[in-house]
Short mmCIF file of C-alpha atoms (C1' of nucleotides) in Angstrom, two decimals:
data_model
loop_
_atom_site.label_atom_id
_atom_site.label_comp_id
_atom_site.label_asym_id
_atom_site.label_seq_id
_atom_site.Cartn_x
_atom_site.Cartn_y
_atom_site.Cartn_z
CA UNK U 250 21.21 -2.71 -1.53
CA UNK U 251 21.10 -0.84 1.92
CA UNK U 252 20.69 3.05 2.24
CA UNK U 253 23.42 4.29 4.63
CA UNK U 254 23.08 7.74 6.19
CA UNK U 255 25.41 9.72 8.77
CA UNK U 256 23.53 12.48 10.57
CA UNK U 257 25.56 14.32 13.62
CA UNK U 258 26.85 11.14 15.33
CA UNK U 259 24.20 8.10 14.04
CA UNK U 260 24.61 5.58 11.47
CA UNK U 261 21.15 5.10 10.00
CA UNK U 262 20.98 2.36 7.57
CA UNK U 263 18.08 0.89 5.80
CA UNK U 264 17.73 -1.56 3.16
CA UNK U 265 15.88 -0.82 -0.27
CA UNK U 266 12.44 -2.14 -0.48
CA UNK U 267 11.03 -0.84 -3.03
CA UNK U 268 12.25 1.93 -6.74
CA UNK U 269 11.34 3.18 -9.75
CA UNK U 270 13.04 4.17 -12.74
CA UNK U 271 12.31 6.82 -14.64
CA UNK U 272 14.00 7.36 -17.51
CA UNK U 273 14.94 9.78 -19.86
CA UNK U 274 13.25 8.60 -23.29
CA UNK U 275 9.53 7.49 -23.94
CA UNK U 276 9.15 8.50 -20.28
CA UNK U 277 6.08 10.64 -20.34
CA UNK U 278 5.90 10.80 -16.49
CA UNK U 279 10.09 11.05 -15.89
CA UNK U 280 10.87 15.09 -14.62
CA UNK U 281 13.74 14.72 -17.29
CA UNK U 282 10.55 14.30 -20.37
CA UNK U 283 11.10 18.35 -20.65
CA UNK U 284 14.68 18.97 -20.61
CA UNK U 285 16.54 20.81 -18.15
CA UNK U 286 15.33 23.45 -15.66
CA UNK U 287 16.40 24.60 -12.51
CA UNK U 288 14.45 22.42 -10.35
CA UNK U 289 15.30 19.62 -12.53
CA UNK U 290 18.67 19.65 -13.50
CA UNK U 291 19.74 17.83 -10.42
CA UNK U 292 18.52 14.46 -12.25
CA UNK U 293 21.12 15.45 -16.03
CA UNK U 294 24.36 14.70 -13.17
CA UNK U 295 26.69 12.12 -12.89
CA UNK U 296 25.62 8.46 -12.86
CA UNK U 297 25.62 7.83 -8.47
CA UNK U 298 24.64 11.53 -7.68
CA UNK U 299 21.31 12.93 -6.21
CA UNK U 300 18.66 14.41 -7.53
CA UNK U 301 16.04 15.19 -4.89
CA UNK U 302 13.19 17.01 -5.78
CA UNK U 303 10.23 18.75 -3.70
CA UNK U 304 6.34 17.10 -3.82
CA UNK U 305 3.16 19.19 -1.53
CA UNK U 306 6.33 20.46 0.72
CA UNK U 307 7.76 17.43 0.57
CA UNK U 308 10.86 15.93 -0.76
CA UNK U 309 11.95 12.78 -2.65
CA UNK U 310 14.81 11.23 -3.68
CA UNK U 311 15.79 9.63 -6.27
CA UNK U 312 19.10 8.00 -7.08
CA UNK U 313 21.33 9.57 -11.32
CA UNK U 314 21.88 7.02 -13.45
CA UNK U 315 22.65 7.71 -16.47
CA UNK U 316 25.81 9.28 -18.15
CA UNK U 317 25.87 12.99 -16.64
CA UNK U 318 23.38 15.18 -19.17
CA UNK U 319 20.57 11.58 -20.65
CA UNK U 320 18.92 12.75 -18.31
CA UNK U 321 17.24 9.01 -16.30
CA UNK U 322 17.13 8.52 -12.08
CA UNK U 323 16.01 5.73 -9.54
CA UNK U 324 13.30 7.26 -7.39
CA UNK U 325 13.88 5.56 -3.66
CA UNK U 326 10.83 4.53 -2.86
CA UNK U 327 10.78 2.50 0.75
CA UNK U 328 13.42 1.17 3.28
CA UNK U 329 13.10 -0.99 5.55
CA UNK U 330 15.16 0.12 8.69
CA UNK U 331 18.09 -1.36 10.58
CA UNK U 332 20.01 0.50 12.32
CA UNK U 333 18.75 4.02 14.07
CA UNK U 334 15.71 3.48 14.63
CA UNK U 335 15.59 5.68 16.59
CA UNK U 336 16.61 8.23 15.46
CA UNK U 337 14.32 8.05 12.50
CA UNK U 338 11.35 7.75 15.43
CA UNK U 339 12.94 11.16 17.16
CA UNK U 340 12.75 12.52 13.15
CA UNK U 341 9.19 11.20 12.19
CA UNK U 342 7.54 12.13 15.18
CA UNK U 343 5.93 8.34 14.70
CA UNK U 344 6.64 5.08 17.13
CA UNK U 345 5.61 2.41 14.38
CA UNK U 346 8.39 1.17 12.47
CA UNK U 347 6.26 0.48 9.17
CA UNK U 348 5.48 4.21 9.30
CA UNK U 349 8.80 5.78 9.37
CA UNK U 350 10.71 5.37 6.30
CA UNK U 351 7.77 3.97 3.88
CA UNK U 352 7.00 5.66 1.13
CA UNK U 353 9.53 8.24 -0.88
CA UNK U 354 8.33 11.63 1.00
CA UNK U 355 8.43 9.32 4.77
CA UNK U 356 11.71 8.37 3.79
CA UNK U 357 13.38 11.82 3.33
CA UNK U 358 11.97 12.81 6.91
CA UNK U 359 13.45 9.99 8.29
CA UNK U 360 17.13 10.43 7.06
CA UNK U 361 17.22 14.51 7.54
CA UNK U 362 17.05 14.56 3.48
CA UNK U 363 16.37 17.50 1.48
CA UNK U 364 16.50 20.14 -1.53
CA UNK U 365 20.34 20.86 0.40
CA UNK U 366 21.86 17.87 -0.65
CA UNK U 367 21.24 17.84 -4.43
CA UNK U 368 23.84 16.96 -5.89
CA UNK U 369 25.78 14.26 -3.89
CA UNK U 370 27.80 11.87 -5.06
CA UNK U 371 27.02 8.66 -3.44
CA UNK U 372 30.04 6.61 -3.68
CA UNK U 373 32.23 9.25 -1.92
CA UNK U 374 30.65 8.40 1.01
CA UNK U 375 30.35 10.86 3.18
CA UNK U 376 26.51 12.37 4.91
CA UNK U 377 24.40 9.80 2.46
CA UNK U 378 25.76 6.38 0.74
CA UNK U 379 24.83 2.71 -0.74
CA UNK U 380 27.07 -0.54 0.82
CA UNK U 381 26.32 -3.57 -0.17
CA UNK U 382 24.25 -6.25 2.58
CA UNK U 383 26.79 -9.49 3.40
CA UNK U 384 24.25 -11.82 4.13
CA UNK U 385 22.08 -12.79 0.90
CA UNK U 386 20.30 -9.31 -0.55
CA UNK U 387 16.98 -11.38 -1.20
CA UNK U 388 16.08 -13.39 1.12
CA UNK U 389 14.03 -16.68 0.30
CA UNK U 390 11.02 -15.58 1.59
CA UNK U 391 10.85 -12.52 -1.10
CA UNK U 392 12.11 -11.80 -4.71
CA UNK U 393 12.01 -9.03 -6.55
CA UNK U 394 9.51 -7.89 -8.73
CA UNK U 395 7.94 -5.57 -11.52
CA UNK U 396 4.52 -3.37 -11.48
CA UNK U 397 3.15 -0.43 -12.37
CA UNK U 398 5.15 2.42 -11.28
CA UNK U 399 2.86 4.73 -8.35
CA UNK U 400 0.81 7.74 -7.65
CA UNK U 401 1.32 9.67 -11.55
CA UNK U 402 -0.71 10.27 -14.31
CA UNK U 403 1.41 9.74 -17.43
CA UNK U 404 3.35 6.81 -18.21
CA UNK U 405 0.97 4.72 -16.08
CA UNK U 406 1.47 0.91 -18.40
CA UNK U 407 4.80 1.35 -18.26
CA UNK U 408 6.29 -1.77 -15.33
CA UNK U 409 8.78 0.42 -13.57
CA UNK U 410 7.66 -0.43 -10.26
CA UNK U 411 10.64 -2.22 -8.89
CA UNK U 412 9.17 -4.02 -5.37
CA UNK U 413 10.52 -6.38 -2.89
CA UNK U 414 7.82 -8.64 -2.59
CA UNK U 415 7.22 -10.68 -0.17
CA UNK U 416 8.73 -7.90 2.97
CA UNK U 417 6.59 -5.80 5.13
CA UNK U 418 8.21 -2.39 4.19
CA UNK U 419 6.95 -1.34 0.78
CA UNK U 420 5.11 2.06 0.26
CA UNK U 421 1.76 0.13 -0.68
CA UNK U 422 0.36 -2.70 1.04
CA UNK U 423 -1.48 -5.77 -1.32
"C1'" DT J 25 -14.28 7.77 9.69
"C1'" DG J 26 -10.57 11.31 10.56
"C1'" DA J 27 -4.93 11.45 8.77
"C1'" DT J 28 -1.38 11.18 6.46
"C1'" DT J 29 0.96 11.45 2.18
"C1'" DG J 30 2.18 12.66 -2.26
"C1'" DA J 31 6.84 12.29 -10.25
"C1'" DT J 32 0.52 17.97 -9.33
"C1'" DG J 33 -0.86 21.99 -10.97
"C1'" DA J 34 -3.05 26.01 -10.05
"C1'" DG J 35 -1.71 30.95 -9.75
"C1'" DC J 36 1.46 34.66 -10.41
"C1'" DT J 37 5.18 36.96 -12.78
"C1'" DG C 244 8.08 29.32 -16.55
"C1'" DC C 245 8.04 29.55 -11.65
"C1'" DT C 246 6.35 28.10 -6.23
"C1'" DC C 247 4.30 26.39 -3.76
"C1'" DA C 248 0.99 23.98 -1.20
"C1'" DT C 249 -5.06 21.34 -2.13
"C1'" DC C 250 -7.15 17.31 -2.11
"C1'" DA C 251 -8.42 12.80 -3.61
"C1'" DA C 252 -6.10 8.68 -2.74
"C1'" DT C 253 -5.03 5.43 0.44
"C1'" DC C 254 -4.10 3.87 4.69
"C1'" DA C 255 -4.33 3.49 10.12
"C1'" DG C 256 -7.82 2.99 13.67
#
DNA sequence: TGATTGATGAGCT
DNA sequence: GCTCATCAATCAG
């Protein structure tokens, strides 16, 4: 899918290349595992809403997946920039395209996403939304692969990170 | 070898 | 329990 963002008069569009799933049950790494708290309450919102959390003075973006009250979401970890690249460079203070949106906190900075976007509904297509591209979603040289998640200390073994293998816009090389 | 990043964890209430 | 930014890991030069 493409992640689209209206920022002033500029349209940002990028292809999602890497995500991680965080489950409602049996997942110690999931923020929802401790129950509803002020910090994580947006993770229990309706499907298609946003859960944005702050970590190390930065933000990370999740899309809530399950029904309201369940507490399951997908962390967007990396993007391949397609449109609005100049604005992303400006926001990130970086010239290299590979440093704009590769990494969960990087893409939030490039897209201007912060805690104020918590609860935003993706399907309302206002500030932030998803679009299904017309061209093939996965190129012939790519395929989706599941790997263990990155940067967590609990439930490391679960294969809940999904990458577009063959695409260079991932949060980590390999 | 220096910079950047980050589903944490120390410290305070 | 909540706030808020460390420093280890990883990557770029």
